[in-house]
XYZ file of C-alpha atoms in Angstrom:
776
model
C 298.107 24.299 29.319
C 299.955 26.556 31.868
C 298.042 29.891 33.469
C 298.866 33.048 31.754
C 301.980 34.735 33.069
C 301.663 37.321 35.532
C 303.204 39.837 32.938
C 300.116 39.128 30.855
C 297.803 39.534 33.317
C 299.441 43.323 34.091
C 299.311 43.957 30.677
C 295.376 43.304 30.926
C 294.344 44.716 34.151
C 296.180 48.080 32.540
C 292.549 48.916 31.205
C 290.538 46.852 34.017
C 288.989 47.440 37.333
C 290.628 49.694 39.742
C 292.876 51.669 37.065
C 292.800 55.379 36.501
C 291.640 55.141 33.092
C 290.628 58.338 31.205
C 286.890 58.844 29.708
C 286.858 57.673 26.037
C 284.061 60.037 25.388
C 286.000 63.016 25.832
C 287.812 63.417 22.816
C 284.460 63.762 20.907
C 282.929 66.318 23.239
C 286.405 68.368 23.253
C 286.223 68.486 19.711
C 282.652 69.834 19.619
C 281.366 66.729 18.023
C 279.143 65.898 20.809
C 275.470 65.473 19.904
C 272.847 66.891 22.254
C 269.271 67.255 21.857
C 268.894 70.468 20.131
C 271.929 69.597 17.856
C 269.266 67.280 16.322
C 266.787 68.132 13.721
C 264.575 66.552 11.317
C 263.306 67.089 7.954
C 260.144 69.242 7.868
C 260.308 70.009 11.532
C 257.874 72.890 13.358
C 258.712 74.393 16.383
C 256.944 74.816 19.810
C 256.963 77.723 22.297
C 255.230 77.426 25.789
C 252.761 80.178 27.019
C 253.393 80.099 30.809
C 251.712 81.946 33.837
C 253.140 85.133 34.837
C 250.982 85.006 38.341
C 251.858 82.522 41.197
C 248.310 81.655 41.798
C 244.990 82.576 40.046
C 241.929 81.441 38.574
C 242.181 80.868 34.819
C 239.317 82.965 33.128
C 240.136 82.429 29.544
C 242.825 82.786 26.665
C 242.571 84.565 23.727
C 245.035 83.292 21.098
C 243.202 84.975 18.110
C 245.906 87.546 17.191
C 248.790 84.743 17.923
C 246.914 82.505 15.286
C 247.006 85.104 12.597
C 250.546 85.697 12.737
C 253.136 84.692 10.106
C 254.171 80.908 10.443
C 251.779 79.640 13.422
C 250.379 76.173 12.410
C 248.868 75.929 16.192
C 248.149 77.075 19.325
C 247.030 74.087 21.910
C 245.495 74.556 25.466
C 244.019 72.222 27.994
C 240.895 71.426 25.912
C 243.150 69.892 23.125
C 245.082 67.525 25.746
C 242.055 66.806 27.532
C 242.253 62.711 26.692
C 245.586 62.320 27.855
C 246.506 61.098 30.951
C 248.133 63.174 33.804
C 251.690 62.904 34.930
C 252.131 60.607 37.889
C 253.507 60.685 41.458
C 255.524 57.227 41.721
C 255.896 57.430 45.487
C 252.905 56.128 47.556
C 253.243 57.347 51.002
C 250.999 56.967 53.893
C 249.800 59.505 56.507
C 250.629 58.928 59.993
C 246.485 58.154 60.469
C 247.164 55.002 57.883
C 245.272 57.003 54.913
C 247.269 57.217 51.410
C 248.607 60.459 50.563
C 247.092 63.281 48.414
C 248.190 63.035 44.938
C 246.045 65.927 42.759
C 245.589 65.136 39.273
C 247.970 67.135 36.982
C 247.510 67.568 33.294
C 250.211 69.012 30.951
C 248.530 72.531 30.579
C 246.662 74.271 33.217
C 242.789 74.095 32.801
C 241.127 76.180 35.383
C 243.476 77.429 38.045
C 247.201 78.459 37.714
C 249.439 77.166 40.674
C 253.041 78.809 40.344
C 254.901 81.182 37.828
C 255.497 79.544 35.187
C 252.813 76.895 35.084
C 252.382 76.129 31.266
C 249.011 77.194 29.929
C 249.659 77.141 26.308
C 251.879 75.602 23.264
C 252.123 77.370 20.090
C 253.394 75.716 17.229
C 255.184 77.662 14.136
C 257.520 77.075 11.695
C 260.419 78.614 13.241
C 261.494 79.000 16.623
C 261.409 82.834 16.503
C 257.772 82.666 14.933
C 256.629 80.439 17.825
C 257.955 82.886 20.491
C 256.582 85.807 18.855
C 253.421 84.617 18.705
C 253.666 83.010 22.275
C 253.986 86.795 23.385
C 250.853 87.528 21.755
C 248.357 84.993 23.685
C 246.339 86.937 26.211
C 245.920 85.049 29.337
C 243.364 86.123 31.750
C 244.250 85.274 35.044
C 242.187 86.355 38.207
C 245.102 86.828 40.653
C 244.878 84.587 43.984
C 246.757 85.051 47.372
C 249.912 82.883 47.326
C 252.001 81.088 49.676
C 255.784 80.127 48.866
C 257.140 78.492 52.189
C 256.147 75.151 53.507
C 256.073 76.254 57.032
C 253.406 78.771 56.190
C 251.641 76.702 53.760
C 250.538 74.368 56.464
C 249.556 76.932 58.544
C 245.418 77.810 59.551
C 244.183 80.457 57.151
C 247.122 79.855 54.462
C 246.013 79.983 50.668
C 244.846 76.817 49.740
C 246.453 75.259 46.256
C 243.583 72.226 45.944
C 240.063 72.021 47.163
C 240.997 68.414 48.049
C 243.928 68.855 50.080
C 243.200 70.560 52.806
C 245.941 72.388 54.646
C 248.292 72.183 51.501
C 249.232 68.793 53.560
C 249.968 65.926 50.807
C 251.415 63.397 53.354
C 251.661 63.650 57.282
C 254.277 61.355 57.220
C 255.255 60.016 60.713
C 258.206 57.104 61.384
C 259.293 55.918 64.605
C 258.201 54.851 68.074
C 257.158 58.058 69.557
C 256.435 57.057 72.958
C 260.015 55.069 73.118
C 261.546 58.398 71.654
C 259.633 60.634 74.142
C 261.209 58.578 76.940
C 264.786 59.012 75.633
C 264.744 62.562 75.555
C 262.881 62.920 78.996
C 265.611 60.937 80.275
C 268.302 62.588 78.620
C 271.240 64.446 80.574
C 271.649 66.739 77.587
C 269.085 67.696 74.552
C 270.562 69.404 71.556
C 268.079 70.951 69.418
C 268.463 73.395 66.129
C 265.777 74.922 63.717
C 267.565 74.516 60.043
C 266.743 75.442 56.626
C 267.770 73.665 53.828
C 267.559 76.461 51.236
C 266.059 75.651 48.077
C 268.280 75.052 44.451
C 267.818 75.937 40.996
C 269.254 72.817 39.135
C 271.037 74.943 36.253
C 272.259 72.175 34.447
C 274.390 73.150 31.745
C 272.027 71.677 28.967
C 268.663 73.260 29.018
C 265.782 70.994 28.462
C 264.388 70.169 24.665
C 262.901 67.857 22.941
C 262.011 66.255 19.445
C 258.876 64.235 18.413
C 257.764 62.499 15.722
C 255.352 59.933 14.622
C 255.313 56.610 12.405
C 252.302 56.468 9.542
C 251.796 53.033 11.566
C 250.950 55.217 14.707
C 254.350 54.572 16.515
C 255.904 57.635 18.273
C 259.545 58.708 19.019
C 260.364 61.501 21.566
C 264.192 62.249 21.887
C 264.987 64.465 24.935
C 267.729 64.439 27.353
C 266.856 62.116 30.670
C 268.288 59.980 32.966
C 266.859 56.660 31.490
C 264.945 56.011 28.510
C 262.906 53.028 29.322
C 261.431 54.418 32.540
C 260.669 57.744 30.393
C 258.986 55.369 27.638
C 256.650 53.508 30.036
C 255.554 57.444 31.364
C 255.098 58.624 28.090
C 253.213 55.280 26.790
C 250.757 55.642 30.131
C 250.018 59.477 29.229
C 249.257 58.687 25.524
C 247.230 55.288 25.952
C 249.599 53.732 24.148
C 251.047 49.948 24.388
C 254.848 50.454 25.272
C 255.935 48.875 21.911
C 254.449 51.894 20.271
C 256.600 54.315 22.028
C 260.363 54.963 21.582
C 262.437 57.527 23.765
C 265.861 58.251 22.678
C 268.860 60.067 24.486
C 271.957 61.129 23.068
C 274.546 63.216 25.088
C 273.301 64.787 27.740
C 274.661 68.151 29.898
C 273.990 67.647 33.406
C 270.895 66.682 35.090
C 271.445 66.009 38.905
C 267.832 64.593 39.257
C 266.096 67.084 36.965
C 265.628 65.274 33.699
C 264.528 62.031 34.781
C 260.767 62.220 33.692
C 258.054 63.302 31.198
C 257.652 66.914 31.368
C 254.554 68.756 30.188
C 256.371 70.186 27.145
C 257.128 66.576 25.908
C 253.260 65.710 26.116
C 252.660 69.177 23.908
C 255.073 67.921 21.568
C 253.824 64.085 21.104
C 250.432 65.889 20.665
C 251.294 68.512 18.040
C 253.445 66.233 16.338
C 250.741 63.965 15.687
C 247.674 66.406 14.876
C 250.269 68.183 12.361
C 251.699 65.244 10.729
C 255.597 66.130 10.966
C 258.224 66.410 13.895
C 258.271 69.189 16.270
C 261.047 70.662 18.045
C 261.265 72.331 21.248
C 264.322 73.735 23.023
C 264.008 75.903 26.777
C 265.917 79.035 27.341
C 267.707 79.763 30.744
C 264.805 82.251 31.929
C 262.757 79.602 31.188
C 264.424 76.577 32.515
C 264.694 78.752 35.964
C 260.894 78.470 36.416
C 260.102 75.256 34.410
C 262.406 72.835 35.569
C 262.004 71.379 38.848
C 263.856 72.639 41.910
C 265.547 71.011 44.615
C 266.121 70.633 48.355
C 263.806 73.545 50.407
C 263.037 71.571 53.885
C 262.615 73.526 57.275
C 263.228 71.646 60.350
C 263.751 71.175 64.203
C 266.256 68.700 64.417
C 266.904 67.190 68.145
C 269.492 65.085 69.429
C 269.526 62.943 73.400
C 272.277 62.405 74.881
C 273.503 60.688 78.078
C 275.758 62.456 80.326
C 278.529 60.645 78.782
C 277.721 61.764 75.320
C 275.966 58.502 74.261
C 273.232 59.106 71.591
C 270.291 58.051 72.785
C 267.652 59.240 70.498
C 267.349 61.657 67.195
C 264.049 63.631 66.276
C 263.219 65.202 62.925
C 260.097 67.538 62.744
C 259.185 69.888 60.041
C 257.911 70.499 56.510
C 259.125 69.848 52.816
C 258.064 71.939 50.341
C 257.126 70.292 46.697
C 256.083 73.323 45.032
C 252.518 73.115 43.405
C 252.516 69.891 41.609
C 253.956 66.576 42.935
C 257.105 65.619 41.055
C 257.202 61.608 40.531
C 259.583 61.488 43.643
C 259.503 64.672 45.284
C 257.509 63.259 48.384
C 260.429 61.136 49.394
C 263.078 63.544 50.036
C 261.734 65.156 53.164
C 260.105 61.988 54.623
C 261.511 58.362 53.801
C 264.934 59.575 52.508
C 264.972 61.292 55.912
C 264.482 58.323 57.743
C 266.961 56.346 55.711
C 269.766 58.603 55.769
C 269.502 60.183 59.131
C 271.175 57.752 61.681
C 274.350 58.387 59.715
C 277.725 56.170 60.934
C 276.306 56.148 64.408
C 274.827 53.642 66.782
C 271.817 55.917 67.739
C 269.182 53.531 68.770
C 266.012 55.373 68.441
C 264.941 57.504 65.516
C 261.589 59.787 64.953
C 261.025 61.636 61.579
C 257.691 63.649 61.620
C 257.087 65.841 58.367
C 254.720 67.405 56.633
C 254.996 67.290 52.578
C 253.293 70.475 51.591
C 252.056 71.982 48.750
C 253.158 75.734 47.799
C 252.925 78.359 44.859
C 256.420 77.308 43.670
C 257.959 75.490 40.915
C 257.561 71.991 41.567
C 260.470 70.498 43.284
C 262.122 67.176 42.978
C 265.161 65.111 43.214
C 268.687 66.995 43.442
C 272.195 65.043 43.840
C 271.451 63.335 46.862
C 267.462 63.803 47.124
C 267.193 64.083 51.122
C 270.460 62.176 51.586
C 272.953 65.067 52.127
C 269.718 66.942 53.920
C 269.447 64.175 56.613
C 273.418 63.881 57.056
C 273.839 67.698 57.515
C 271.049 67.712 60.454
C 272.675 64.982 62.314
C 276.435 66.695 61.696
C 275.375 70.515 62.710
C 273.703 68.651 65.918
C 276.818 66.995 66.995
C 278.913 69.791 66.467
C 276.463 71.855 68.845
C 275.963 69.204 71.415
C 279.615 68.863 71.772
C 280.195 72.332 72.327
C 277.292 72.379 74.789
C 278.727 69.455 76.741
C 282.202 70.430 76.374
C 283.050 67.306 74.655
C 285.834 67.435 71.757
C 283.729 67.028 68.677
C 285.838 64.706 66.979
C 285.817 62.365 70.598
C 282.016 62.798 70.829
C 281.707 61.100 67.101
C 284.177 58.279 68.009
C 282.417 57.349 71.165
C 279.258 57.090 68.718
C 280.179 55.077 65.671
C 279.212 51.867 64.760
C 282.444 49.664 65.295
C 283.580 46.684 63.028
C 282.455 44.330 65.677
C 278.367 45.893 65.742
C 278.135 45.295 62.060
C 275.864 44.444 60.345
C 274.077 47.026 62.105
C 270.226 47.171 62.122
C 269.720 50.696 62.356
C 266.509 52.630 63.856
C 265.567 53.787 60.170
C 265.075 49.933 59.410
C 268.174 49.990 57.068
C 270.582 46.923 57.742
C 274.329 48.438 57.272
C 276.386 45.414 55.649
C 280.043 46.799 56.559
C 282.107 49.662 57.092
C 284.967 50.957 59.013
C 283.713 54.296 60.167
C 286.162 55.337 62.905
C 289.282 54.292 60.793
C 287.945 56.353 58.259
C 287.442 59.230 60.277
C 290.941 59.109 61.755
C 292.444 58.800 58.103
C 290.576 61.698 56.823
C 291.600 63.877 60.148
C 295.460 62.759 59.458
C 295.112 63.749 55.581
C 293.633 66.726 56.854
C 296.462 67.664 59.196
C 294.095 68.327 61.889
C 296.908 68.514 63.988
C 298.426 71.700 62.211
C 295.010 73.546 62.356
C 296.122 75.711 65.473
C 298.989 77.095 63.314
C 297.352 77.713 60.557
C 294.512 79.341 62.408
C 296.770 81.961 64.353
C 298.608 82.777 60.760
C 294.983 83.476 59.807
C 294.354 85.783 62.766
C 297.537 87.789 62.125
C 296.135 88.496 58.749
C 292.660 89.648 60.505
C 291.141 86.641 59.476
C 288.989 84.244 60.870
C 289.400 80.306 60.702
C 287.650 77.140 61.414
C 287.569 73.631 60.533
C 284.766 71.683 60.004
C 284.122 67.819 59.715
C 281.238 66.105 57.909
C 280.578 62.515 58.287
C 278.062 60.892 56.031
C 276.376 57.713 55.255
C 274.153 57.353 52.137
C 271.621 54.684 51.261
C 271.712 54.377 47.170
C 268.693 53.551 45.397
C 266.047 51.173 46.389
C 266.664 47.466 45.011
C 265.895 46.931 41.303
C 266.961 45.329 38.048
C 269.020 46.280 35.248
C 269.931 45.429 31.997
C 272.825 43.645 30.543
C 273.573 43.160 27.051
C 276.709 42.055 25.041
C 276.760 42.165 21.491
C 279.493 40.844 18.908
C 279.388 43.459 15.945
C 280.422 42.470 12.441
C 283.128 44.884 12.502
C 285.123 43.640 15.600
C 283.751 46.367 17.855
C 281.271 44.848 21.125
C 278.355 46.744 22.075
C 277.448 47.220 25.835
C 273.528 47.741 26.344
C 272.262 48.537 29.738
C 269.461 51.176 31.177
C 270.967 53.396 33.155
C 272.094 56.349 31.178
C 274.920 58.691 31.399
C 274.298 62.031 31.735
C 278.062 63.598 32.633
C 279.300 60.770 34.784
C 281.223 58.867 32.154
C 279.612 55.592 32.311
C 281.437 54.443 29.080
C 284.505 53.943 30.206
C 284.170 52.224 33.778
C 281.420 49.845 32.339
C 284.006 48.933 29.683
C 286.578 48.182 32.502
C 284.319 45.836 33.942
C 283.914 43.894 30.756
C 287.914 44.028 29.980
C 288.248 42.667 33.588
C 285.558 39.748 32.653
C 286.089 38.845 29.308
C 289.133 40.307 28.178
C 287.537 42.386 25.260
C 289.761 45.096 24.097
C 288.671 48.784 25.717
C 289.125 50.381 22.478
C 286.753 48.135 20.730
C 283.732 48.639 23.410
C 280.804 50.999 22.831
C 278.197 51.860 25.248
C 274.413 52.042 24.324
C 272.080 53.470 26.483
C 270.072 55.669 25.191
C 267.572 53.949 22.620
C 264.385 52.212 24.458
C 264.156 49.967 21.674
C 267.384 48.128 22.853
C 266.036 47.511 26.337
C 264.492 44.787 27.923
C 264.373 46.914 31.042
C 266.196 49.990 32.823
C 265.499 51.928 35.724
C 267.970 54.210 34.839
C 270.400 56.591 36.296
C 269.858 58.059 40.220
C 270.474 57.700 43.725
C 274.037 56.762 43.010
C 273.196 53.185 41.354
C 274.782 53.100 38.133
C 277.790 51.008 38.736
C 276.285 48.697 41.272
C 273.250 47.852 39.001
C 274.693 48.269 35.502
C 278.266 46.834 36.781
C 276.375 43.772 38.362
C 274.253 43.536 34.899
C 277.530 43.323 33.086
C 278.943 40.441 35.044
C 276.101 38.794 34.839
C 276.191 38.982 30.772
C 279.719 37.983 30.891
C 279.170 34.778 32.776
C 276.725 34.415 29.976
C 279.019 35.164 27.392
C 281.570 32.648 28.617
C 278.639 29.809 29.263
C 277.677 30.134 25.550
C 281.104 30.400 24.190
C 282.121 27.363 25.710
C 279.600 25.543 23.924
C 280.425 27.135 20.450
C 284.336 26.524 21.495
C 283.891 22.917 22.221
C 282.451 22.764 18.448
C 285.567 24.485 17.382
C 287.988 22.902 18.997
C 286.286 19.546 18.865
C 286.585 18.795 22.577
C 283.700 18.196 25.118
C 282.156 21.203 26.588
C 283.294 20.139 30.022
C 286.998 20.303 29.045
C 286.687 23.906 27.801
C 288.012 26.782 30.098
C 288.171 30.280 29.653
C 291.278 32.618 30.555
C 292.212 36.002 30.353
C 295.550 36.815 29.411
C 297.861 39.426 27.532
C 295.958 38.839 24.318
C 292.525 39.177 25.778
C 290.236 36.619 26.716
C 290.498 33.244 25.128
C 288.778 29.433 25.428
C 291.086 26.867 25.837
C 291.022 23.024 25.978
C 292.237 21.797 29.335
C 295.652 20.275 29.412
C 296.603 21.256 25.576
C 297.803 24.174 23.778
C 294.908 24.443 21.716
C 292.829 27.274 22.164
C 290.376 30.036 20.540
C 290.208 33.699 21.314
C 287.081 35.264 22.293
C 286.748 37.842 19.479
C 287.873 35.242 16.870
C 285.074 32.905 18.122
C 282.649 35.602 18.220
C 283.392 36.868 14.382
C 283.062 32.648 13.338
C 279.441 32.492 14.669
C 277.787 35.900 14.580
C 275.297 36.069 17.299
C 275.968 32.915 18.816
C 277.654 34.261 21.462
C 275.439 37.779 22.131
C 273.698 37.775 25.263
C 270.535 39.842 26.636
C 269.575 39.538 30.080
C 267.971 41.553 33.259
C 269.750 40.866 36.053
C 268.436 39.993 39.494
C 267.123 42.421 41.843
C 270.227 43.994 43.272
C 269.787 45.505 47.104
C 271.020 48.855 48.123
C 274.578 49.884 49.174
C 275.913 52.542 51.996
C 278.709 54.614 50.792
C 280.024 56.671 53.305
C 283.059 59.016 54.301
C 284.214 61.946 56.045
C 285.018 65.478 54.815
C 287.033 67.835 56.344
C 287.090 71.534 55.463
C 288.725 74.772 56.523
C 287.528 78.090 55.873
C 288.534 81.959 55.951
C 286.332 84.455 57.017
C 286.799 88.345 56.553
C 285.044 89.686 59.513
C 284.951 93.060 57.842
C 282.987 91.846 55.000
C 281.619 88.618 55.655
C 283.172 87.005 52.439
C 284.066 83.340 53.159
C 286.362 81.221 51.554
C 286.745 77.423 51.441
C 290.602 77.134 51.648
C 291.431 73.577 52.241
C 289.141 70.338 51.166
C 290.300 66.923 52.214
C 287.962 63.757 52.096
C 288.184 60.055 52.894
C 285.594 57.857 51.353
C 284.431 53.976 51.380
C 282.934 53.312 48.220
C 283.731 49.883 48.154
C 285.239 48.481 45.014
C 286.810 51.681 42.790
C 286.113 50.855 39.376
C 287.753 53.748 38.389
C 289.175 56.179 40.903
C 290.040 59.080 38.258
C 286.211 59.189 37.699
C 285.443 58.843 41.156
C 287.630 61.750 42.149
C 285.650 63.913 39.513
C 282.492 62.786 40.803
C 283.790 63.805 44.480
C 284.852 67.318 42.926
C 281.829 67.980 41.148
C 279.402 67.273 44.117
C 281.970 69.024 46.988
C 281.725 72.122 44.192
C 277.582 71.975 44.239
C 278.081 71.435 48.162
C 280.059 74.318 48.281
C 277.393 76.369 46.321
C 274.614 75.699 48.652
C 276.775 76.674 51.751
C 277.939 79.841 50.557
C 275.762 81.239 47.641
C 273.076 79.553 46.146
C 269.198 80.356 47.292
C 265.858 80.320 45.197
C 264.046 82.980 46.750
C 260.047 84.047 45.915
C 258.393 87.306 47.177
C 255.175 87.145 48.839
C 253.294 86.883 45.310
C 255.086 84.202 44.218
C 257.593 85.673 41.667
C 260.825 84.024 41.640
C 263.185 86.890 42.291
C 266.415 84.914 41.800
C 265.448 84.056 38.475
C 268.692 84.573 36.330
C 272.397 84.062 36.877
C 272.574 87.680 37.619
C 270.466 87.310 40.862
C 271.084 83.332 41.403
C 274.922 82.894 42.481
C 276.714 79.752 41.416
C 280.384 78.753 42.523
C 282.992 79.701 40.269
C 286.618 78.371 40.260
C 287.701 81.313 42.447
C 285.194 79.979 45.146
C 286.857 76.434 45.537
C 289.902 75.463 47.161
C 292.860 75.036 44.827
C 292.882 71.056 45.520
C 290.053 68.814 46.937
C 291.900 65.863 48.391
C 290.279 62.591 47.937
C 291.394 59.344 49.220
C 289.858 55.808 49.462
C 289.207 53.770 52.443
C 287.430 50.697 50.700
C 285.290 48.091 52.424
C 283.492 46.048 49.597
C 279.962 46.058 49.946
C 278.551 42.577 50.056
C 275.247 43.683 48.666
C 276.427 43.126 44.922
C 278.730 40.919 43.170
C 281.268 43.927 42.018
C 281.291 45.049 45.700
C 280.545 48.899 44.490
C 278.558 51.117 46.775
C 278.217 54.272 44.800
C 279.645 57.860 44.756
C 277.472 60.149 42.528
C 275.924 61.872 45.474
C 278.482 61.951 48.211
C 280.829 65.136 47.611
C 277.567 67.066 48.144
C 276.584 65.074 51.544
C 280.291 65.808 52.861
C 280.602 69.401 51.708
C 277.342 70.378 53.427
C 278.065 69.226 56.420
C 281.813 70.243 56.659
C 281.964 73.663 55.232
C 278.736 74.903 57.463
C 280.621 73.125 60.457
C 283.901 75.183 59.467
C 281.820 78.384 59.182
C 280.235 77.909 62.554
C 283.649 76.812 64.009
C 285.270 79.963 62.742
C 282.371 82.011 63.950
C 282.190 80.575 67.275
C 285.106 83.325 68.680
C 282.249 85.447 68.330
C 279.922 83.368 70.244
C 278.001 82.378 67.206
C 276.622 78.688 67.222
C 274.759 78.447 64.289
C 273.810 79.987 60.856
C 271.602 78.986 58.212
C 272.763 78.313 54.816
C 273.806 80.398 52.171
C 276.290 81.816 54.459
C 276.513 84.665 52.172
C 278.698 87.645 53.001
C 275.530 89.965 54.094
C 274.499 87.001 56.424
C 277.962 86.324 58.192
C 278.426 89.916 58.473
C 275.391 90.457 59.969
C 275.902 87.847 62.459
C 279.070 89.213 63.558
C 277.694 92.380 63.731
C 274.964 91.298 65.957
C 277.251 89.272 67.954
C 279.591 92.422 69.008
C 278.845 94.038 72.394
């Protein structure tokens, strides 16, 4: 039989890999037909409300719930004693102190027992017939707390005499982390012609997902529990909850429907969820809880919050000799499952960037403070690490009289250097860093910047241009579920263990299946949010989803073809060895080689229900190294300090791009979040540990008029060799590029006044004060 015609293949690839297919779930969401956790209700459900500490630090002397228990509709009030039999929340990260001892992991139970350690620390859970009754009763619970001194900055927490959060954690240091050859790094700095040093604060962020956290829990008579929550991966959360409840994993079911944003925050079991499980079992009925925004500000984990001194050693020609990072990372009052990694291991992996720096040292103290716990936030250490180096490069270039673009070119990893063993012990498999930067400079019209700067000056504005290169290491190597199920109605269900929380997984995952099996896009459905359907699932995070799920889908597709050849051989009365699979305008089909005898994949699946279904767990898939270069321009009004990002261009290497439309959307979202951190977002605590930016009246988020009219996105793809799809991941790159390019642009504009550094956020007041201080 002849091969399919080129026109047929062109028709097929309209929905295949590389095409800008619109998101299949958007019509449902735009019509208001999405199903978020708070939209769900179960017959006979009760409602929960949390009682939280209003002190940042104190001894919990007692809880008087007598009045609250007598209020209308109240069913129960639970304290730590009621939950004592359950297991603690686990920190999954296991770091080692520089002396070789394991890091400190104080045990965290879901409700405070003897001491409260941050404002918002849950101390009791009220259950009532209605949400309003639960809330009213919660306000009547009297909590007796003897206040203790509080500490909120990690740099202060590690000082002698600081308030101690845990008796078993001297100096509040969860981990005294060290990486690198200290002697070699010191020698490189001693021999350097120039040493650039910057003290940098990476501000604390409130995650502020559009959808607050919520949950609804119920138990079956057989002792099996179902918890429905917004998350980032139901399989992982299933394991966490089973461990805490002391149940076999098969006795726990986690479900997630639509999720209104997470950015790393909803990926694990929170204290409220264990309270729901206990209450539902004790009362024999479903129990529901939905947070409100004021609660989210103190109970959802925060992001970032690192204080470092960053140093770069250079020889007289500007070649990088060594990089050194020393500082503290704030993890708040408790260890989030992944919190210790951002200021430690993630700093190591992501600090070298796209440069040939031979030596790296990272020495950080992961510190407890009397603040909301800190966890992953879009990038989780990746944007921070890239930011430190890119700020150093700009200032080193200015100090040495070298053009900042040229200094980067001199130190880029060159194509002939690849694969490159970075000083982080990571091996970069591919990239084209110099050419990518040149493409970014061209697209941003850097050559025309002088004219634009002059025009801004004529209007009384300062104008700056900033460059931000980045290279990120995606999530650690792991496996993923790949399932393909042919339904009776002609649909095809894709099953995988990542979880869409706004990214739009349904469309690009379907595109992979279209390209490998020729299944019509409109017949493909995605199933991710039911742990009962998964053999494994590492969840979404660390820009892993397309690499992991995409690879698993490819492997599942190959298995479908293998099984299909056997079924087709029977249907076509031929030997299995004579059956070939091909793609054409009509989709995928099996043919007998050299004949016109064929059977379509979808027809074959309908003839043999279940015979072509596949459920597998992929091989371990390594990390990848997405990278790029972003160029921002800002205008600053020197009379008010107001900064506006007026131009923004990016060129990115995400390897094989499955859906360029969705990738551009990911970049846009990440860039806006980066602009928000650079210009306005900053979670602040007073000396007593009270969050003074506890609402949107005080915590600023970027709006449409805070971002440029167009955020340029272009590709410079170099396919990854670490996974068969060739993808590199894109979800967190926008933040990494925006932090560096926007802050470098601001400093570039302020350099006219002799200002060489300003910390985030570059708020109008901060910029105005810097300019006033710089005036003679």
